[in-house]
Amino acid sequence: MVRIDILTVAPELLESPLGHSIPKRAQDKGAVEIHIHNLREYGKGRYRQTDDYAFGGAAGMVLMIEPIFTCIQMLQGERTYDEIIYLSPDGERLTQPCVNRLSMLANIIVLCGHYKGIDHRIREQLITKEISIGDYVLSGGEPAAAVLVDAIVRLLPGVISDETSALTDSFQDGLLAPPVYTRPKVFNGWRVPAVLLSGNHREIAEWHEEQALQRTQTLRPDLLTDEKIPS
Ligand code: ADE
């Protein structure tokens, strides 16, 4: 069982993506516990303030240190966390090996930034890892948190019914996935490749491998390292 605590000022942005489909199934099956914490509940004063102007006159609001610190301290009082992740375009680019590693941890905190970001002292003192989902800027970390948590939970044992399914994903072997087809065999004159209808498992497996390699060479040559190209 993995436990993921997500800290956010916009919990509604996470409720739908994590409340349906595979993330919901993962929770229903007890493979993961996802707890969403509204930082506003830890906000300062009567107005539950969570953000303030940046010192030095920089444009935009900054998430304050106290609500985040109080929430993280409360959680750390209850259990030990393996990683405290901050989602940010400055972070390490999210890749499948990174997701694989995170899926083996027990307790993870995921902090979503908003506005211009969070008080930098949180990043210096409390965050153990910063992750980016790509070289573009989102208005908040929540969509990135949904991406990260989705990618983690689908790897947990028992979540995807076909045991081999997550292992044959694109990227699990460093290659793109081969194309897939379903009925009808012919639509509008467009045919499913004959080999897939042949019943010959060895030939089908070879075709899958060839296609994966070919597609990777064409679409993502950057993924190929020398040792993956058969001599
Ligand atoms: N927050 C804003 N932009 C982001 C990105 N690209 N990845 C992760 N978190 C973010």
PDB file of C-alpha atoms and ligand atoms in Angstrom:
ATOM      1  CA  MET A   1       0.000   0.000   0.000  1.00  0.00           C
ATOM      2  CA  VAL A   2       1.339   3.380  -1.051  1.00  0.00           C
ATOM      3  CA  ARG A   3       0.182   6.556   0.670  1.00  0.00           C
ATOM      4  CA  ILE A   4       0.249   9.827  -1.257  1.00  0.00           C
ATOM      5  CA  ASP A   5      -0.559  13.136   0.460  1.00  0.00           C
ATOM      6  CA  ILE A   6      -1.164  16.019  -1.937  1.00  0.00           C
ATOM      7  CA  LEU A   7      -0.989  19.608  -0.651  1.00  0.00           C
ATOM      8  CA  THR A   8      -2.835  22.193  -2.722  1.00  0.00           C
ATOM      9  CA  VAL A   9      -4.772  25.461  -2.598  1.00  0.00           C
ATOM     10  CA  ALA A  10      -7.069  24.115  -5.343  1.00  0.00           C
ATOM     11  CA  PRO A  11      -8.223  20.617  -4.322  1.00  0.00           C
ATOM     12  CA  GLU A  12     -11.107  20.748  -6.820  1.00  0.00           C
ATOM     13  CA  LEU A  13      -8.543  20.561  -9.658  1.00  0.00           C
ATOM     14  CA  LEU A  14      -7.498  17.108  -8.409  1.00  0.00           C
ATOM     15  CA  GLU A  15     -10.785  15.562  -7.332  1.00  0.00           C
ATOM     16  CA  SER A  16     -11.976  14.642 -10.813  1.00  0.00           C
ATOM     17  CA  PRO A  17      -8.731  13.314 -12.339  1.00  0.00           C
ATOM     18  CA  LEU A  18      -7.981  11.204  -9.261  1.00  0.00           C
ATOM     19  CA  GLY A  19     -11.615  10.193  -8.619  1.00  0.00           C
ATOM     20  CA  HIS A  20     -12.190   8.223 -11.816  1.00  0.00           C
ATOM     21  CA  SER A  21     -10.834   5.433 -13.970  1.00  0.00           C
ATOM     22  CA  ILE A  22      -7.551   3.779 -12.927  1.00  0.00           C
ATOM     23  CA  PRO A  23      -6.701   6.115 -10.007  1.00  0.00           C
ATOM     24  CA  LYS A  24     -10.161   5.427  -8.543  1.00  0.00           C
ATOM     25  CA  ARG A  25      -9.774   1.686  -9.080  1.00  0.00           C
ATOM     26  CA  ALA A  26      -6.345   1.765  -7.410  1.00  0.00           C
ATOM     27  CA  GLN A  27      -7.905   3.384  -4.333  1.00  0.00           C
ATOM     28  CA  ASP A  28     -10.952   1.066  -4.315  1.00  0.00           C
ATOM     29  CA  LYS A  29      -8.621  -1.945  -4.432  1.00  0.00           C
ATOM     30  CA  GLY A  30      -6.548  -0.633  -1.527  1.00  0.00           C
ATOM     31  CA  ALA A  31      -3.350  -0.334  -3.573  1.00  0.00           C
ATOM     32  CA  VAL A  32      -3.036   3.373  -2.773  1.00  0.00           C
ATOM     33  CA  GLU A  33      -4.423   5.892  -0.300  1.00  0.00           C
ATOM     34  CA  ILE A  34      -4.591   9.387  -1.763  1.00  0.00           C
ATOM     35  CA  HIS A  35      -5.208  12.225   0.704  1.00  0.00           C
ATOM     36  CA  ILE A  36      -5.787  15.707  -0.665  1.00  0.00           C
ATOM     37  CA  HIS A  37      -5.069  18.502   1.838  1.00  0.00           C
ATOM     38  CA  ASN A  38      -6.484  21.955   1.238  1.00  0.00           C
ATOM     39  CA  LEU A  39      -3.739  24.378   2.291  1.00  0.00           C
ATOM     40  CA  ARG A  40      -6.397  26.994   2.980  1.00  0.00           C
ATOM     41  CA  GLU A  41      -7.326  24.991   6.084  1.00  0.00           C
ATOM     42  CA  TYR A  42      -3.821  25.735   7.350  1.00  0.00           C
ATOM     43  CA  GLY A  43      -4.004  29.393   6.260  1.00  0.00           C
ATOM     44  CA  LYS A  44      -3.070  32.309   8.493  1.00  0.00           C
ATOM     45  CA  GLY A  45      -5.573  34.391  10.430  1.00  0.00           C
ATOM     46  CA  ARG A  46      -9.277  34.938  10.111  1.00  0.00           C
ATOM     47  CA  TYR A  47      -9.110  34.948   6.308  1.00  0.00           C
ATOM     48  CA  ARG A  48      -7.064  31.767   6.125  1.00  0.00           C
ATOM     49  CA  GLN A  49      -4.453  33.566   4.059  1.00  0.00           C
ATOM     50  CA  THR A  50      -2.189  31.295   2.008  1.00  0.00           C
ATOM     51  CA  ASP A  51      -0.456  33.737  -0.350  1.00  0.00           C
ATOM     52  CA  ASP A  52       1.217  37.125  -0.115  1.00  0.00           C
ATOM     53  CA  TYR A  53       3.152  39.658  -2.179  1.00  0.00           C
ATOM     54  CA  ALA A  54       6.749  38.784  -3.111  1.00  0.00           C
ATOM     55  CA  PHE A  55       9.504  40.641  -1.278  1.00  0.00           C
ATOM     56  CA  GLY A  56      11.591  42.797  -3.562  1.00  0.00           C
ATOM     57  CA  GLY A  57       8.660  43.818  -5.688  1.00  0.00           C
ATOM     58  CA  ALA A  58       8.575  40.866  -8.078  1.00  0.00           C
ATOM     59  CA  ALA A  59       5.237  40.491  -9.870  1.00  0.00           C
ATOM     60  CA  GLY A  60       2.717  37.925  -8.658  1.00  0.00           C
ATOM     61  CA  MET A  61       1.706  36.262  -5.414  1.00  0.00           C
ATOM     62  CA  VAL A  62       3.732  33.665  -3.538  1.00  0.00           C
ATOM     63  CA  LEU A  63       2.458  30.769  -1.400  1.00  0.00           C
ATOM     64  CA  MET A  64       3.406  31.477   2.200  1.00  0.00           C
ATOM     65  CA  ILE A  65       5.685  29.356   4.304  1.00  0.00           C
ATOM     66  CA  GLU A  66       3.454  28.795   7.358  1.00  0.00           C
ATOM     67  CA  PRO A  67       0.475  26.899   5.873  1.00  0.00           C
ATOM     68  CA  ILE A  68       2.788  24.554   3.967  1.00  0.00           C
ATOM     69  CA  PHE A  69       5.113  24.058   6.937  1.00  0.00           C
ATOM     70  CA  THR A  70       2.225  23.385   9.349  1.00  0.00           C
ATOM     71  CA  CYS A  71       0.630  20.835   7.031  1.00  0.00           C
ATOM     72  CA  ILE A  72       3.917  19.007   6.355  1.00  0.00           C
ATOM     73  CA  GLN A  73       4.785  18.979  10.079  1.00  0.00           C
ATOM     74  CA  MET A  74       1.376  17.527  10.920  1.00  0.00           C
ATOM     75  CA  LEU A  75       1.901  14.740   8.361  1.00  0.00           C
ATOM     76  CA  GLN A  76       5.474  14.043   9.450  1.00  0.00           C
ATOM     77  CA  GLY A  77       4.205  13.723  13.028  1.00  0.00           C
ATOM     78  CA  GLU A  78       2.134  10.754  11.889  1.00  0.00           C
ATOM     79  CA  ARG A  79       4.570   8.859   9.673  1.00  0.00           C
ATOM     80  CA  THR A  80       7.921   9.052   7.926  1.00  0.00           C
ATOM     81  CA  TYR A  81       7.917  10.214   4.327  1.00  0.00           C
ATOM     82  CA  ASP A  82      10.259   8.786   1.692  1.00  0.00           C
ATOM     83  CA  GLU A  83      10.015  11.854  -0.552  1.00  0.00           C
ATOM     84  CA  ILE A  84       8.558  15.341  -0.296  1.00  0.00           C
ATOM     85  CA  ILE A  85       8.084  16.334  -3.906  1.00  0.00           C
ATOM     86  CA  TYR A  86       7.515  19.830  -5.257  1.00  0.00           C
ATOM     87  CA  LEU A  87       6.129  20.097  -8.776  1.00  0.00           C
ATOM     88  CA  SER A  88       7.893  22.814 -10.703  1.00  0.00           C
ATOM     89  CA  PRO A  89       9.201  23.497 -14.204  1.00  0.00           C
ATOM     90  CA  ASP A  90      12.657  23.760 -12.551  1.00  0.00           C
ATOM     91  CA  GLY A  91      12.567  20.105 -11.479  1.00  0.00           C
ATOM     92  CA  GLU A  92      13.979  16.901 -12.923  1.00  0.00           C
ATOM     93  CA  ARG A  93      12.007  15.902 -16.016  1.00  0.00           C
ATOM     94  CA  LEU A  94       9.519  13.118 -15.205  1.00  0.00           C
ATOM     95  CA  THR A  95      10.400   9.867 -16.981  1.00  0.00           C
ATOM     96  CA  GLN A  96       9.239   6.252 -16.693  1.00  0.00           C
ATOM     97  CA  PRO A  97      12.310   5.155 -14.660  1.00  0.00           C
ATOM     98  CA  CYS A  98      11.566   7.972 -12.193  1.00  0.00           C
ATOM     99  CA  VAL A  99       7.895   6.862 -11.959  1.00  0.00           C
ATOM    100  CA  ASN A 100       8.979   3.234 -11.499  1.00  0.00           C
ATOM    101  CA  ARG A 101      11.177   4.219  -8.573  1.00  0.00           C
ATOM    102  CA  LEU A 102       8.497   6.357  -6.922  1.00  0.00           C
ATOM    103  CA  SER A 103       5.945   3.528  -7.246  1.00  0.00           C
ATOM    104  CA  MET A 104       8.088   1.440  -4.874  1.00  0.00           C
ATOM    105  CA  LEU A 105       8.018   3.970  -2.029  1.00  0.00           C
ATOM    106  CA  ALA A 106       5.617   3.780   0.915  1.00  0.00           C
ATOM    107  CA  ASN A 107       4.779   7.414   1.791  1.00  0.00           C
ATOM    108  CA  ILE A 108       5.033  10.409  -0.505  1.00  0.00           C
ATOM    109  CA  ILE A 109       4.078  14.060  -0.086  1.00  0.00           C
ATOM    110  CA  VAL A 110       3.341  15.986  -3.277  1.00  0.00           C
ATOM    111  CA  LEU A 111       3.228  19.775  -3.006  1.00  0.00           C
ATOM    112  CA  CYS A 112       1.517  21.814  -5.718  1.00  0.00           C
ATOM    113  CA  GLY A 113       2.641  25.401  -6.242  1.00  0.00           C
ATOM    114  CA  HIS A 114       0.411  28.186  -7.453  1.00  0.00           C
ATOM    115  CA  TYR A 115       0.675  31.799  -8.548  1.00  0.00           C
ATOM    116  CA  LYS A 116       4.382  32.755  -8.839  1.00  0.00           C
ATOM    117  CA  GLY A 117       5.477  29.788  -6.744  1.00  0.00           C
ATOM    118  CA  ILE A 118       6.187  29.013  -3.099  1.00  0.00           C
ATOM    119  CA  ASP A 119       8.442  30.701  -0.552  1.00  0.00           C
ATOM    120  CA  HIS A 120      11.891  29.449  -1.533  1.00  0.00           C
ATOM    121  CA  ARG A 121      12.769  28.424   2.034  1.00  0.00           C
ATOM    122  CA  ILE A 122      10.287  25.536   1.736  1.00  0.00           C
ATOM    123  CA  ARG A 123      12.210  24.295  -1.289  1.00  0.00           C
ATOM    124  CA  GLU A 124      15.547  24.649   0.474  1.00  0.00           C
ATOM    125  CA  GLN A 125      14.541  23.167   3.814  1.00  0.00           C
ATOM    126  CA  LEU A 126      11.747  20.645   3.294  1.00  0.00           C
ATOM    127  CA  ILE A 127      11.534  19.479  -0.308  1.00  0.00           C
ATOM    128  CA  THR A 128      13.542  16.346  -1.146  1.00  0.00           C
ATOM    129  CA  LYS A 129      12.839  16.256  -4.888  1.00  0.00           C
ATOM    130  CA  GLU A 130      11.533  18.664  -7.543  1.00  0.00           C
ATOM    131  CA  ILE A 131       9.789  17.217 -10.580  1.00  0.00           C
ATOM    132  CA  SER A 132       8.751  18.856 -13.866  1.00  0.00           C
ATOM    133  CA  ILE A 133       6.354  17.224 -16.311  1.00  0.00           C
ATOM    134  CA  GLY A 134       7.805  19.141 -19.253  1.00  0.00           C
ATOM    135  CA  ASP A 135       9.358  22.366 -20.468  1.00  0.00           C
ATOM    136  CA  TYR A 136       6.273  24.560 -20.309  1.00  0.00           C
ATOM    137  CA  VAL A 137       4.642  26.506 -17.508  1.00  0.00           C
ATOM    138  CA  LEU A 138       1.315  25.492 -15.960  1.00  0.00           C
ATOM    139  CA  SER A 139      -0.710  27.913 -13.857  1.00  0.00           C
ATOM    140  CA  GLY A 140      -0.447  25.523 -10.926  1.00  0.00           C
ATOM    141  CA  GLY A 141       1.144  22.223  -9.980  1.00  0.00           C
ATOM    142  CA  GLU A 142      -2.198  20.357  -9.803  1.00  0.00           C
ATOM    143  CA  PRO A 143      -2.335  19.066 -13.393  1.00  0.00           C
ATOM    144  CA  ALA A 144       1.276  17.913 -12.938  1.00  0.00           C
ATOM    145  CA  ALA A 145       0.348  16.174  -9.656  1.00  0.00           C
ATOM    146  CA  ALA A 146      -2.520  14.400 -11.422  1.00  0.00           C
ATOM    147  CA  VAL A 147      -0.085  13.229 -14.123  1.00  0.00           C
ATOM    148  CA  LEU A 148       2.480  12.048 -11.570  1.00  0.00           C
ATOM    149  CA  VAL A 149      -0.020  10.198  -9.361  1.00  0.00           C
ATOM    150  CA  ASP A 150      -1.755   8.572 -12.351  1.00  0.00           C
ATOM    151  CA  ALA A 151       1.593   7.321 -13.666  1.00  0.00           C
ATOM    152  CA  ILE A 152       2.498   5.897 -10.240  1.00  0.00           C
ATOM    153  CA  VAL A 153      -0.762   4.178  -9.298  1.00  0.00           C
ATOM    154  CA  ARG A 154      -1.181   2.278 -12.571  1.00  0.00           C
ATOM    155  CA  LEU A 155       2.077   0.446 -11.758  1.00  0.00           C
ATOM    156  CA  LEU A 156       0.919  -0.795  -8.352  1.00  0.00           C
ATOM    157  CA  PRO A 157       0.278  -4.551  -8.103  1.00  0.00           C
ATOM    158  CA  GLY A 158      -3.300  -5.562  -8.876  1.00  0.00           C
ATOM    159  CA  VAL A 159      -4.406  -2.200 -10.309  1.00  0.00           C
ATOM    160  CA  ILE A 160      -4.330  -3.066 -13.995  1.00  0.00           C
ATOM    161  CA  SER A 161      -6.108  -6.390 -14.479  1.00  0.00           C
ATOM    162  CA  ASP A 162      -3.894  -7.666 -17.279  1.00  0.00           C
ATOM    163  CA  GLU A 163      -0.663  -8.239 -15.346  1.00  0.00           C
ATOM    164  CA  THR A 164       1.493  -7.683 -18.408  1.00  0.00           C
ATOM    165  CA  SER A 165      -0.235  -4.501 -19.459  1.00  0.00           C
ATOM    166  CA  ALA A 166       1.846  -1.966 -17.547  1.00  0.00           C
ATOM    167  CA  LEU A 167       5.036  -3.819 -18.463  1.00  0.00           C
ATOM    168  CA  THR A 168       4.299  -3.544 -22.188  1.00  0.00           C
ATOM    169  CA  ASP A 169       3.656   0.204 -22.044  1.00  0.00           C
ATOM    170  CA  SER A 170       5.641   2.564 -24.148  1.00  0.00           C
ATOM    171  CA  PHE A 171       8.933   3.433 -22.381  1.00  0.00           C
ATOM    172  CA  GLN A 172       9.012   0.383 -20.065  1.00  0.00           C
ATOM    173  CA  ASP A 173      11.651  -1.139 -22.344  1.00  0.00           C
ATOM    174  CA  GLY A 174      12.866   2.243 -23.505  1.00  0.00           C
ATOM    175  CA  LEU A 175      10.887   1.941 -26.742  1.00  0.00           C
ATOM    176  CA  LEU A 176       7.544   3.240 -27.967  1.00  0.00           C
ATOM    177  CA  ALA A 177       4.708   0.705 -27.890  1.00  0.00           C
ATOM    178  CA  PRO A 178       3.725  -1.131 -31.095  1.00  0.00           C
ATOM    179  CA  PRO A 179       0.369  -0.215 -32.709  1.00  0.00           C
ATOM    180  CA  VAL A 180      -2.768  -2.058 -31.577  1.00  0.00           C
ATOM    181  CA  TYR A 181      -5.955  -2.952 -33.460  1.00  0.00           C
ATOM    182  CA  THR A 182      -9.386  -4.373 -32.678  1.00  0.00           C
ATOM    183  CA  ARG A 183     -12.488  -5.474 -34.637  1.00  0.00           C
ATOM    184  CA  PRO A 184     -13.516  -5.135 -37.406  1.00  0.00           C
ATOM    185  CA  LYS A 185     -10.713  -6.741 -39.429  1.00  0.00           C
ATOM    186  CA  VAL A 186     -11.541  -4.463 -42.351  1.00  0.00           C
ATOM    187  CA  PHE A 187     -13.153  -1.041 -42.053  1.00  0.00           C
ATOM    188  CA  ASN A 188     -13.664   1.158 -45.069  1.00  0.00           C
ATOM    189  CA  GLY A 189     -11.088  -0.982 -46.893  1.00  0.00           C
ATOM    190  CA  TRP A 190      -8.491  -0.333 -44.124  1.00  0.00           C
ATOM    191  CA  ARG A 191      -7.026  -3.657 -43.037  1.00  0.00           C
ATOM    192  CA  VAL A 192      -5.559  -4.901 -39.787  1.00  0.00           C
ATOM    193  CA  PRO A 193      -1.982  -6.208 -40.499  1.00  0.00           C
ATOM    194  CA  ALA A 194      -2.378  -9.858 -41.565  1.00  0.00           C
ATOM    195  CA  VAL A 195       0.275 -11.157 -39.144  1.00  0.00           C
ATOM    196  CA  LEU A 196      -1.914 -10.202 -36.162  1.00  0.00           C
ATOM    197  CA  LEU A 197      -4.688 -12.482 -37.463  1.00  0.00           C
ATOM    198  CA  SER A 198      -2.319 -15.381 -38.209  1.00  0.00           C
ATOM    199  CA  GLY A 199      -2.413 -17.023 -34.779  1.00  0.00           C
ATOM    200  CA  ASN A 200       1.374 -17.490 -34.974  1.00  0.00           C
ATOM    201  CA  HIS A 201       2.543 -16.191 -31.599  1.00  0.00           C
ATOM    202  CA  ARG A 202       6.228 -16.151 -32.436  1.00  0.00           C
ATOM    203  CA  GLU A 203       5.662 -14.129 -35.615  1.00  0.00           C
ATOM    204  CA  ILE A 204       3.318 -11.785 -33.776  1.00  0.00           C
ATOM    205  CA  ALA A 205       5.893 -11.198 -31.029  1.00  0.00           C
ATOM    206  CA  GLU A 206       8.575 -10.520 -33.665  1.00  0.00           C
ATOM    207  CA  TRP A 207       6.280  -8.092 -35.466  1.00  0.00           C
ATOM    208  CA  HIS A 208       5.583  -6.251 -32.196  1.00  0.00           C
ATOM    209  CA  GLU A 209       9.321  -5.918 -31.535  1.00  0.00           C
ATOM    210  CA  GLU A 210      10.056  -4.706 -35.070  1.00  0.00           C
ATOM    211  CA  GLN A 211       7.250  -2.170 -34.939  1.00  0.00           C
ATOM    212  CA  ALA A 212       8.351  -0.860 -31.547  1.00  0.00           C
ATOM    213  CA  LEU A 213      11.888  -0.369 -32.819  1.00  0.00           C
ATOM    214  CA  GLN A 214      10.797   1.136 -36.148  1.00  0.00           C
ATOM    215  CA  ARG A 215       8.383   3.585 -34.524  1.00  0.00           C
ATOM    216  CA  THR A 216      11.010   4.624 -32.005  1.00  0.00           C
ATOM    217  CA  GLN A 217      13.592   5.146 -34.767  1.00  0.00           C
ATOM    218  CA  THR A 218      11.144   7.276 -36.748  1.00  0.00           C
ATOM    219  CA  LEU A 219       9.336   9.185 -34.008  1.00  0.00           C
ATOM    220  CA  ARG A 220      11.775   9.330 -31.081  1.00  0.00           C
ATOM    221  CA  PRO A 221      15.302   8.496 -32.250  1.00  0.00           C
ATOM    222  CA  ASP A 222      16.578  10.250 -29.106  1.00  0.00           C
ATOM    223  CA  LEU A 223      15.312   7.295 -27.020  1.00  0.00           C
ATOM    224  CA  LEU A 224      17.561   4.803 -28.777  1.00  0.00           C
ATOM    225  CA  THR A 225      20.905   3.924 -27.339  1.00  0.00           C
ATOM    226  CA  ASP A 226      23.428   1.792 -29.211  1.00  0.00           C
ATOM    227  CA  GLU A 227      22.889  -1.394 -27.237  1.00  0.00           C
ATOM    228  CA  LYS A 228      19.151  -1.468 -28.086  1.00  0.00           C
ATOM    229  CA  ILE A 229      19.736  -1.581 -31.846  1.00  0.00           C
ATOM    230  CA  PRO A 230      20.184  -5.245 -32.856  1.00  0.00           C
ATOM    231  CA  SER A 231      23.477  -5.809 -34.664  1.00  0.00           C
TER     232      SER A 231
HETATM  233  N1  ADE B   1       4.112  23.761 -12.307  1.00  0.00           N
HETATM  234  C1  ADE B   1       4.070  24.680 -13.293  1.00  0.00           C
HETATM  235  N2  ADE B   1       4.574  24.200 -14.414  1.00  0.00           N
HETATM  236  C2  ADE B   1       4.956  22.918 -14.175  1.00  0.00           C
HETATM  237  C3  ADE B   1       5.566  21.904 -14.935  1.00  0.00           C
HETATM  238  N3  ADE B   1       5.892  22.067 -16.214  1.00  0.00           N
HETATM  239  N4  ADE B   1       5.815  20.719 -14.333  1.00  0.00           N
HETATM  240  C4  ADE B   1       5.527  20.537 -13.042  1.00  0.00           C
HETATM  241  N5  ADE B   1       4.954  21.464 -12.268  1.00  0.00           N
HETATM  242  C5  ADE B   1       4.672  22.649 -12.822  1.00  0.00           C
END
